[in-house]
Amino acid sequence: MKTIWRNTIITWLAGLTACVVIGLIIGQLLGVLLLYVLGSLYWQLYQLYQFHYWLRHSGRAAPPEASGIWGEVFDAVYRLHKKQRKSKRRMRQALTRIESSTTALKEGVIMADNQGNLEWWNNSAAHFLGLMRPVDRGQVITNIVRSPEFFRYFSQKRFGEPLIIKSPAKDGVYLEIQTTLYDKNDHLIFVRDVTRLHLLEQMRKDFVANASHELKTPLTVIKGYLETLDMFKDSLPKSMQKGIVNMSEQSERMEQLIEDLLLLSRLESDDKREENQWHRVSDFVQSVTNATEAILNDKHTLIVNIPEEARLYGSYKELYSVFSNLIVNAIKYSPDGGDITIKWESSEFNGVLSVKDSGLGIDPRYIPRLTERFFRVDKGRGSKTGGTGLGLAIVKHVLLHHDAKLQIRSEPGQGSTFSCHFPASRTRTDNIPAITSHSETPSNVQE
């Protein structure tokens, strides 16, 4: 590069020197110099014109013939163009392969911008959601998938858990939608056909509900005979008396288990849900403590910090099951002399019910599984406490119905704190009378 510039400068200076000599000889120094400068300027402008003309025609042809620095410029730009074309070709091939592979996926893939406007989708997504090119390109996805559940899921950005909805384009098809944010909050949406899994889950729910319902009749008969035998147990041998007592206890536990299973089935199917109303939070706590006097002895200290003006919007029976399960569990698993603290805190963002006990605590590795049905950290706890193992599963489903979530904090030897976080739309703090319904108090207060 330095050699080219040196040669170019030397050539220009040599021409300038020759013009000076010629000008002195003929006595027209300024005229000759002016002609030389104009000629040099014309040459540069001509080369610049060739360069511009070549670029305007995409630079695909061979560069114009030129010597010196302009020849080097033409060659360098031509090499850059060739390298750029190769890079574009490789990128185009890679994009084509990616598009071909995503098109072949059985799962639907959708790309949308940060506002939810559709940019690209594969054939599976078009099949599942009824998308059409190019009509739907640029449309907001919530205008295409007209489902209230999907609108809440997408507008509130609840992308932590997948959403299952009915396909808007295929009858009888259920879709699982999982969304990931990337780049500048753009959306990458995966759509999967989960019809088979949904039907299997529905069959399981129906089986549990039907089996639980059918078990109620024979269990009622068994309980009736046990109650009759209990009336005359004093005339029976002691070995039989003990058996009758044990059978009565287990029949009570089985009855509670069936009631909890039926409640879970109703919660999962959303059947016959009670109308939501405003209720005083303190009324729930008072009702639960009144119902648990039999297990709440003088050795436990119950600390209640519930503002009288705190209100909660929802189903009374379902919310009562949340309060009862959490409070009863805290009482049962707190040792003698332990403290149980029930507290309500509210802010402009949410309302939080927390129940804290002074029990043995729970190993953090087990906490994510506590809301599973029949899961127990200690397999012997159920028989000791009379629980069914469904209490926290019921709590989880009720909170989902009320747009709330359960948070569990616990350390071995430090007790446990169960907190229910309700959104601000379901809480308020005022003195407006709340509607309470104590005519029917749910009985599902087991773990």
Short mmCIF file of C-alpha atoms in Angstrom, two decimals:
data_model
loop_
_atom_site.label_atom_id
_atom_site.label_comp_id
_atom_site.label_asym_id
_atom_site.label_seq_id
_atom_site.Cartn_x
_atom_site.Cartn_y
_atom_site.Cartn_z
CA MET A 1 0.00 0.00 0.00
CA LYS A 2 2.81 2.41 0.88
CA THR A 3 4.57 1.62 -2.43
CA ILE A 4 1.46 2.49 -4.44
CA TRP A 5 0.97 5.79 -2.66
CA ARG A 6 4.69 6.60 -3.03
CA ASN A 7 4.67 5.84 -6.74
CA THR A 8 1.48 7.86 -7.25
CA ILE A 9 2.95 10.89 -5.46
CA ILE A 10 6.26 10.59 -7.31
CA THR A 11 4.43 10.39 -10.66
CA TRP A 12 2.31 13.45 -9.85
CA LEU A 13 5.37 15.44 -8.71
CA ALA A 14 7.29 14.41 -11.84
CA GLY A 15 4.44 15.68 -14.01
CA LEU A 16 4.31 18.90 -11.99
CA THR A 17 8.07 19.39 -12.43
CA ALA A 18 7.80 18.81 -16.18
CA CYS A 19 5.01 21.39 -16.41
CA VAL A 20 7.11 23.92 -14.50
CA VAL A 21 10.04 23.41 -16.89
CA ILE A 22 7.82 23.65 -19.95
CA GLY A 23 6.11 26.74 -18.57
CA LEU A 24 9.44 28.49 -17.94
CA ILE A 25 10.65 27.63 -21.42
CA ILE A 26 7.59 28.99 -23.22
CA GLY A 27 7.03 31.78 -20.69
CA GLN A 28 3.49 30.54 -19.63
CA LEU A 29 4.18 28.99 -16.23
CA LEU A 30 0.78 29.75 -14.65
CA GLY A 31 -1.14 28.60 -17.73
CA VAL A 32 0.72 25.32 -17.95
CA LEU A 33 0.28 24.67 -14.19
CA LEU A 34 -3.43 25.46 -14.44
CA LEU A 35 -3.85 23.01 -17.32
CA TYR A 36 -1.95 20.35 -15.36
CA VAL A 37 -4.14 20.81 -12.25
CA LEU A 38 -7.33 20.78 -14.33
CA GLY A 39 -6.20 17.65 -16.14
CA SER A 40 -5.41 15.93 -12.83
CA LEU A 41 -8.80 16.94 -11.45
CA TYR A 42 -10.54 15.66 -14.57
CA TRP A 43 -8.73 12.33 -14.26
CA GLN A 44 -9.76 11.95 -10.63
CA LEU A 45 -13.38 12.85 -11.40
CA TYR A 46 -13.44 10.38 -14.29
CA GLN A 47 -12.16 7.58 -12.07
CA LEU A 48 -14.72 8.55 -9.40
CA TYR A 49 -17.47 8.45 -12.03
CA GLN A 50 -16.38 4.95 -13.10
CA PHE A 51 -16.32 3.84 -9.46
CA HIS A 52 -19.81 5.22 -8.80
CA TYR A 53 -21.21 3.72 -12.02
CA TRP A 54 -19.75 0.33 -11.11
CA LEU A 55 -21.21 0.44 -7.59
CA ARG A 56 -24.65 1.46 -8.85
CA HIS A 57 -24.68 -1.68 -10.96
CA SER A 58 -24.12 -3.77 -7.77
CA GLY A 59 -20.43 -4.26 -8.42
CA ARG A 60 -20.96 -7.81 -9.70
CA ALA A 61 -19.03 -7.27 -12.95
CA ALA A 62 -15.27 -6.97 -13.09
CA PRO A 63 -14.04 -3.57 -11.85
CA PRO A 64 -13.02 -0.88 -14.40
CA GLU A 65 -9.46 -0.93 -15.65
CA ALA A 66 -7.35 1.57 -13.76
CA SER A 67 -3.79 1.96 -12.59
CA GLY A 68 -2.27 3.35 -9.48
CA ILE A 69 -4.26 4.04 -6.36
CA TRP A 70 -7.62 3.86 -8.16
CA GLY A 71 -6.82 0.42 -9.49
CA GLU A 72 -6.03 -0.70 -5.94
CA VAL A 73 -9.33 0.83 -4.67
CA PHE A 74 -11.33 -0.98 -7.39
CA ASP A 75 -9.66 -4.29 -6.60
CA ALA A 76 -10.13 -3.94 -2.82
CA VAL A 77 -13.82 -3.07 -3.13
CA TYR A 78 -14.32 -5.94 -5.59
CA ARG A 79 -12.73 -8.40 -3.14
CA LEU A 80 -14.99 -7.10 -0.33
CA HIS A 81 -18.05 -7.53 -2.56
CA LYS A 82 -17.10 -11.10 -3.35
CA LYS A 83 -16.54 -11.87 0.33
CA GLN A 84 -19.85 -10.26 1.25
CA ARG A 85 -21.72 -12.23 -1.42
CA LYS A 86 -20.21 -15.46 -0.12
CA SER A 87 -21.17 -14.56 3.45
CA LYS A 88 -24.74 -13.71 2.36
CA ARG A 89 -24.97 -16.97 0.46
CA ARG A 90 -23.85 -18.96 3.50
CA MET A 91 -26.29 -17.08 5.75
CA ARG A 92 -29.10 -17.61 3.26
CA GLN A 93 -28.33 -21.32 3.13
CA ALA A 94 -28.26 -21.52 6.95
CA LEU A 95 -31.57 -19.65 7.23
CA THR A 96 -33.09 -21.91 4.59
CA ARG A 97 -31.98 -24.99 6.54
CA ILE A 98 -33.35 -23.56 9.79
CA GLU A 99 -36.64 -22.67 8.14
CA SER A 100 -36.86 -26.10 6.52
CA SER A 101 -36.15 -27.87 9.81
CA THR A 102 -38.67 -25.78 11.77
CA THR A 103 -41.22 -26.28 9.02
CA ALA A 104 -40.79 -30.04 9.38
CA LEU A 105 -41.39 -29.92 13.16
CA LYS A 106 -44.60 -31.43 14.45
CA GLU A 107 -44.69 -28.70 17.07
CA GLY A 108 -45.82 -25.25 16.01
CA VAL A 109 -43.32 -22.40 16.14
CA ILE A 110 -44.38 -18.74 15.99
CA MET A 111 -42.26 -15.59 16.05
CA ALA A 112 -43.95 -12.36 17.14
CA ASP A 113 -42.58 -8.94 18.02
CA ASN A 114 -42.78 -7.30 21.45
CA GLN A 115 -46.34 -6.15 20.71
CA GLY A 116 -47.48 -9.63 19.70
CA ASN A 117 -47.61 -8.92 15.96
CA LEU A 118 -47.05 -12.11 13.95
CA GLU A 119 -43.81 -12.18 11.95
CA TRP A 120 -43.29 -15.84 11.01
CA TRP A 121 -44.74 -19.28 11.74
CA ASN A 122 -44.25 -22.83 10.50
CA ASN A 123 -46.80 -25.11 8.90
CA SER A 124 -47.68 -26.89 12.15
CA ALA A 125 -48.59 -23.59 13.82
CA ALA A 126 -50.72 -22.68 10.82
CA HIS A 127 -52.45 -26.08 11.09
CA PHE A 128 -53.11 -25.80 14.84
CA LEU A 129 -54.21 -22.15 14.94
CA GLY A 130 -55.60 -21.62 11.43
CA LEU A 131 -52.99 -19.04 10.43
CA MET A 132 -52.85 -18.00 6.77
CA ARG A 133 -50.11 -16.32 4.78
CA PRO A 134 -49.87 -13.46 3.99
CA VAL A 135 -53.22 -12.38 5.43
CA ASP A 136 -52.30 -12.88 9.08
CA ARG A 137 -48.77 -11.56 8.87
CA GLY A 138 -48.54 -8.46 11.05
CA GLN A 139 -51.76 -9.27 12.92
CA VAL A 140 -51.78 -9.29 16.72
CA ILE A 141 -51.85 -12.91 17.88
CA THR A 142 -54.62 -12.25 20.42
CA ASN A 143 -56.85 -11.24 17.49
CA ILE A 144 -56.22 -14.64 15.91
CA VAL A 145 -56.43 -16.83 19.02
CA ARG A 146 -59.66 -15.54 20.53
CA SER A 147 -59.59 -17.24 23.91
CA PRO A 148 -60.03 -15.40 27.24
CA GLU A 149 -57.45 -17.69 28.87
CA PHE A 150 -54.92 -17.00 26.12
CA PHE A 151 -55.60 -13.24 26.25
CA ARG A 152 -54.88 -13.16 29.99
CA TYR A 153 -51.87 -15.42 29.54
CA PHE A 154 -50.37 -13.25 26.78
CA SER A 155 -51.33 -9.75 27.98
CA GLN A 156 -50.26 -10.42 31.58
CA LYS A 157 -47.12 -12.26 30.40
CA ARG A 158 -47.77 -15.35 32.54
CA PHE A 159 -45.09 -17.32 30.74
CA GLY A 160 -43.81 -19.27 33.72
CA GLU A 161 -46.21 -22.14 33.14
CA PRO A 162 -47.54 -23.49 29.82
CA LEU A 163 -51.16 -22.79 28.89
CA ILE A 164 -53.56 -25.44 27.60
CA ILE A 165 -56.43 -24.26 25.39
CA LYS A 166 -58.74 -25.63 22.74
CA SER A 167 -57.56 -25.22 19.17
CA PRO A 168 -59.43 -22.38 17.43
CA ALA A 169 -59.10 -24.20 14.09
CA LYS A 170 -59.50 -27.91 14.94
CA ASP A 171 -62.43 -29.28 16.91
CA GLY A 172 -61.54 -31.60 19.75
CA VAL A 173 -57.84 -30.66 19.68
CA TYR A 174 -56.12 -29.30 22.80
CA LEU A 175 -52.94 -27.27 22.51
CA GLU A 176 -50.17 -26.53 24.99
CA ILE A 177 -48.65 -23.08 24.48
CA GLN A 178 -45.24 -22.14 25.86
CA THR A 179 -43.83 -18.65 25.30
CA THR A 180 -40.25 -17.42 25.65
CA LEU A 181 -39.10 -13.81 25.49
CA TYR A 182 -35.91 -12.99 23.59
CA ASP A 183 -34.01 -10.04 22.16
CA LYS A 184 -36.12 -6.89 22.84
CA ASN A 185 -39.00 -8.75 24.51
CA ASP A 186 -39.95 -10.42 21.24
CA HIS A 187 -41.99 -13.61 21.57
CA LEU A 188 -41.02 -17.12 20.55
CA ILE A 189 -44.15 -19.26 20.90
CA PHE A 190 -44.22 -23.05 20.82
CA VAL A 191 -47.51 -24.86 20.19
CA ARG A 192 -47.87 -28.59 20.91
CA ASP A 193 -50.77 -30.98 20.43
CA VAL A 194 -51.59 -32.46 23.85
CA THR A 195 -55.01 -33.87 23.00
CA ARG A 196 -54.04 -37.42 23.97
CA LEU A 197 -52.53 -36.32 27.29
CA HIS A 198 -55.55 -34.13 27.97
CA LEU A 199 -57.96 -36.98 27.31
CA LEU A 200 -55.94 -39.31 29.54
CA GLU A 201 -55.94 -36.70 32.30
CA GLN A 202 -59.67 -36.21 31.86
CA MET A 203 -60.19 -39.96 32.08
CA ARG A 204 -58.16 -40.03 35.28
CA LYS A 205 -60.19 -37.19 36.78
CA ASP A 206 -63.46 -38.84 35.77
CA PHE A 207 -62.34 -42.15 37.21
CA VAL A 208 -61.32 -40.58 40.53
CA ALA A 209 -64.56 -38.60 40.72
CA ASN A 210 -66.78 -41.57 39.80
CA ALA A 211 -64.92 -44.01 42.03
CA SER A 212 -65.04 -41.60 44.95
CA HIS A 213 -68.73 -41.00 44.42
CA GLU A 214 -69.50 -44.71 44.18
CA LEU A 215 -67.49 -45.46 47.33
CA LYS A 216 -69.67 -43.15 49.40
CA THR A 217 -72.65 -45.55 49.44
CA PRO A 218 -70.85 -48.70 50.67
CA LEU A 219 -68.84 -46.60 53.12
CA THR A 220 -72.05 -45.14 54.54
CA VAL A 221 -73.39 -48.68 55.04
CA ILE A 222 -70.17 -49.79 56.75
CA LYS A 223 -70.22 -46.74 59.02
CA GLY A 224 -73.82 -47.44 59.92
CA TYR A 225 -73.06 -51.00 60.99
CA LEU A 226 -69.96 -49.85 62.89
CA GLU A 227 -72.01 -47.28 64.78
CA THR A 228 -74.52 -50.01 65.64
CA LEU A 229 -71.74 -52.30 66.85
CA ASP A 230 -70.24 -49.42 68.81
CA MET A 231 -73.49 -49.13 70.78
CA PHE A 232 -73.10 -52.72 71.98
CA LYS A 233 -69.31 -52.94 72.13
CA ASP A 234 -69.32 -53.27 75.93
CA SER A 235 -70.92 -56.70 75.58
CA LEU A 236 -68.26 -57.81 73.10
CA PRO A 237 -64.79 -59.25 73.86
CA LYS A 238 -62.04 -56.64 74.34
CA SER A 239 -60.23 -57.76 71.21
CA MET A 240 -63.34 -57.00 69.14
CA GLN A 241 -63.89 -53.68 70.93
CA LYS A 242 -60.46 -52.50 69.85
CA GLY A 243 -61.14 -53.62 66.28
CA ILE A 244 -64.42 -51.71 66.17
CA VAL A 245 -62.70 -48.54 67.40
CA ASN A 246 -59.94 -48.87 64.80
CA MET A 247 -62.42 -49.57 62.02
CA SER A 248 -64.49 -46.54 63.02
CA GLU A 249 -61.42 -44.30 62.94
CA GLN A 250 -60.34 -45.60 59.55
CA SER A 251 -63.84 -45.27 58.11
CA GLU A 252 -63.89 -41.63 59.25
CA ARG A 253 -60.55 -41.09 57.59
CA MET A 254 -61.72 -42.80 54.38
CA GLU A 255 -64.84 -40.63 54.36
CA GLN A 256 -62.67 -37.52 54.67
CA LEU A 257 -60.42 -38.81 51.89
CA ILE A 258 -63.40 -39.32 49.57
CA GLU A 259 -64.70 -35.83 50.36
CA ASP A 260 -61.30 -34.34 49.54
CA LEU A 261 -61.06 -36.28 46.28
CA LEU A 262 -64.52 -35.10 45.24
CA LEU A 263 -63.60 -31.51 46.12
CA LEU A 264 -60.43 -31.75 44.04
CA SER A 265 -62.44 -33.11 41.12
CA ARG A 266 -64.85 -30.18 41.35
CA LEU A 267 -61.97 -27.70 41.54
CA GLU A 268 -60.26 -29.22 38.50
CA SER A 269 -63.44 -29.32 36.42
CA ASP A 270 -64.80 -25.91 37.53
CA ASP A 271 -68.22 -27.53 38.01
CA LYS A 272 -70.85 -25.80 40.16
CA ARG A 273 -68.54 -23.07 41.35
CA GLU A 274 -69.89 -20.71 43.98
CA GLU A 275 -70.39 -17.08 43.02
CA ASN A 276 -67.53 -14.81 44.07
CA GLN A 277 -68.29 -12.21 46.75
CA TRP A 278 -66.44 -9.94 49.18
CA HIS A 279 -65.70 -11.51 52.57
CA ARG A 280 -63.99 -10.38 55.76
CA VAL A 281 -60.66 -12.13 56.20
CA SER A 282 -61.14 -12.19 59.96
CA ASP A 283 -64.39 -14.16 59.56
CA PHE A 284 -62.53 -17.02 57.90
CA VAL A 285 -59.99 -17.20 60.70
CA GLN A 286 -62.68 -17.01 63.39
CA SER A 287 -64.70 -19.80 61.77
CA VAL A 288 -61.65 -22.05 61.47
CA THR A 289 -60.49 -21.50 65.04
CA ASN A 290 -64.00 -22.21 66.32
CA ALA A 291 -64.08 -25.46 64.34
CA THR A 292 -60.62 -26.55 65.55
CA GLU A 293 -61.11 -26.10 69.29
CA ALA A 294 -60.91 -29.88 69.70
CA ILE A 295 -57.28 -30.00 68.47
CA LEU A 296 -56.21 -26.55 69.69
CA ASN A 297 -55.20 -27.17 73.32
CA ASP A 298 -53.88 -24.81 75.96
CA LYS A 299 -50.30 -25.78 75.14
CA HIS A 300 -50.47 -23.97 71.78
CA THR A 301 -50.34 -20.19 71.47
CA LEU A 302 -52.45 -18.82 68.61
CA ILE A 303 -51.42 -15.32 67.50
CA VAL A 304 -53.87 -13.67 65.10
CA ASN A 305 -53.01 -10.40 63.37
CA ILE A 306 -55.87 -9.79 60.94
CA PRO A 307 -57.12 -6.20 60.37
CA GLU A 308 -60.88 -6.00 60.79
CA GLU A 309 -61.25 -3.99 57.59
CA ALA A 310 -59.37 -6.52 55.40
CA ARG A 311 -61.57 -7.93 52.62
CA LEU A 312 -61.04 -10.79 50.15
CA TYR A 313 -63.01 -11.46 46.96
CA GLY A 314 -63.82 -15.03 46.02
CA SER A 315 -65.79 -18.19 46.81
CA TYR A 316 -66.46 -18.55 50.53
CA LYS A 317 -66.33 -22.36 50.59
CA GLU A 318 -63.14 -22.54 48.55
CA LEU A 319 -61.35 -19.81 50.51
CA TYR A 320 -62.49 -21.44 53.77
CA SER A 321 -60.75 -24.65 52.68
CA VAL A 322 -57.51 -22.69 52.19
CA PHE A 323 -57.67 -21.10 55.65
CA SER A 324 -58.73 -24.33 57.35
CA ASN A 325 -56.08 -26.55 55.76
CA LEU A 326 -53.23 -24.15 56.47
CA ILE A 327 -54.28 -23.39 60.05
CA VAL A 328 -55.09 -27.01 60.97
CA ASN A 329 -51.77 -28.20 59.53
CA ALA A 330 -49.92 -25.57 61.57
CA ILE A 331 -51.69 -26.73 64.74
CA LYS A 332 -51.14 -30.43 64.11
CA TYR A 333 -47.46 -30.15 63.29
CA SER A 334 -46.52 -27.67 66.03
CA PRO A 335 -45.16 -29.24 69.24
CA ASP A 336 -46.63 -28.53 72.65
CA GLY A 337 -45.86 -24.97 73.63
CA GLY A 338 -45.47 -23.93 70.01
CA ASP A 339 -46.72 -20.68 68.51
CA ILE A 340 -49.00 -20.42 65.46
CA THR A 341 -49.06 -16.96 63.87
CA ILE A 342 -51.80 -16.00 61.40
CA LYS A 343 -51.19 -12.65 59.71
CA TRP A 344 -52.69 -10.60 56.89
CA GLU A 345 -50.67 -7.92 55.11
CA SER A 346 -51.91 -5.80 52.22
CA SER A 347 -50.40 -3.27 49.86
CA GLU A 348 -51.30 -1.58 46.61
CA PHE A 349 -49.96 -4.62 44.76
CA ASN A 350 -51.36 -7.61 46.67
CA GLY A 351 -52.72 -9.09 49.87
CA VAL A 352 -50.81 -11.81 51.71
CA LEU A 353 -52.16 -14.35 54.18
CA SER A 354 -49.34 -16.07 56.10
CA VAL A 355 -49.59 -18.95 58.56
CA LYS A 356 -46.41 -19.59 60.52
CA ASP A 357 -45.81 -22.56 62.82
CA SER A 358 -42.98 -23.60 65.11
CA GLY A 359 -42.84 -27.22 64.01
CA LEU A 360 -39.94 -29.38 62.90
CA GLY A 361 -39.67 -27.63 59.54
CA ILE A 362 -39.24 -29.13 56.08
CA ASP A 363 -36.11 -29.84 54.09
CA PRO A 364 -36.04 -27.30 51.19
CA ARG A 365 -35.60 -30.10 48.62
CA TYR A 366 -39.09 -31.39 49.45
CA ILE A 367 -40.87 -28.01 49.25
CA PRO A 368 -41.62 -28.09 45.47
CA ARG A 369 -43.46 -31.42 45.93
CA LEU A 370 -45.60 -30.47 48.93
CA THR A 371 -48.63 -29.62 46.79
CA GLU A 372 -48.59 -33.01 45.06
CA ARG A 373 -51.40 -35.37 45.95
CA PHE A 374 -50.57 -37.79 48.77
CA PHE A 375 -46.97 -36.61 48.97
CA ARG A 376 -45.53 -36.81 52.48
CA VAL A 377 -42.07 -35.88 53.70
CA ASP A 378 -42.52 -38.42 56.49
CA LYS A 379 -44.57 -41.41 55.32
CA GLY A 380 -45.83 -41.99 58.86
CA ARG A 381 -47.23 -38.51 59.41
CA GLY A 382 -50.60 -39.23 57.84
CA SER A 383 -51.51 -42.02 60.23
CA LYS A 384 -50.39 -39.97 63.22
CA THR A 385 -52.28 -36.80 62.33
CA GLY A 386 -55.30 -38.25 60.53
CA GLY A 387 -54.55 -36.27 57.37
CA THR A 388 -55.42 -37.39 53.85
CA GLY A 389 -52.40 -35.89 52.07
CA LEU A 390 -54.65 -33.77 49.84
CA GLY A 391 -54.86 -30.56 51.83
CA LEU A 392 -52.10 -28.61 50.11
CA ALA A 393 -53.23 -29.90 46.70
CA ILE A 394 -56.64 -28.41 47.46
CA VAL A 395 -55.01 -25.16 48.57
CA LYS A 396 -53.04 -24.97 45.32
CA HIS A 397 -56.12 -25.47 43.12
CA VAL A 398 -58.22 -22.97 45.06
CA LEU A 399 -55.48 -20.34 44.79
CA LEU A 400 -55.25 -20.93 41.04
CA HIS A 401 -59.00 -20.24 40.81
CA HIS A 402 -58.42 -16.98 42.68
CA ASP A 403 -55.41 -15.82 40.61
CA ALA A 404 -53.20 -16.33 43.65
CA LYS A 405 -50.09 -18.36 44.41
CA LEU A 406 -48.70 -20.28 47.37
CA GLN A 407 -45.23 -19.59 48.76
CA ILE A 408 -43.61 -21.97 51.26
CA ARG A 409 -40.59 -21.06 53.38
CA SER A 410 -39.16 -23.61 55.76
CA GLU A 411 -35.94 -24.82 57.31
CA PRO A 412 -35.44 -27.97 59.40
CA GLY A 413 -35.82 -27.07 63.06
CA GLN A 414 -37.02 -23.53 62.25
CA GLY A 415 -40.72 -24.11 61.56
CA SER A 416 -42.58 -23.29 58.35
CA THR A 417 -44.42 -20.32 56.85
CA PHE A 418 -47.15 -20.81 54.25
CA SER A 419 -48.06 -17.58 52.43
CA CYS A 420 -50.96 -17.03 50.02
CA HIS A 421 -50.39 -14.07 47.68
CA PHE A 422 -53.65 -12.65 46.31
CA PRO A 423 -53.65 -10.00 43.54
CA ALA A 424 -54.73 -6.46 44.34
CA SER A 425 -57.92 -6.93 42.30
CA ARG A 426 -59.16 -9.46 44.91
CA THR A 427 -58.27 -7.52 48.05
CA ARG A 428 -59.31 -4.26 49.61
CA THR A 429 -59.19 -2.50 52.95
CA ASP A 430 -62.34 -0.64 53.94
CA ASN A 431 -65.28 -0.71 56.29
CA ILE A 432 -67.93 -1.74 53.79
CA PRO A 433 -69.85 -4.72 55.20
CA ALA A 434 -68.69 -7.99 53.69
CA ILE A 435 -70.99 -10.84 52.70
CA THR A 436 -70.42 -13.95 54.77
CA SER A 437 -71.95 -17.37 54.38
CA HIS A 438 -71.60 -19.51 57.47
CA SER A 439 -74.61 -21.69 56.82
CA GLU A 440 -72.40 -24.37 55.31
CA THR A 441 -68.92 -24.79 56.71
CA PRO A 442 -66.75 -27.08 54.59
CA SER A 443 -65.40 -30.07 56.36
CA ASN A 444 -62.21 -30.55 54.37
CA VAL A 445 -59.77 -29.42 57.01
CA GLN A 446 -57.36 -32.31 56.76
CA GLU A 447 -53.84 -32.14 55.47
#
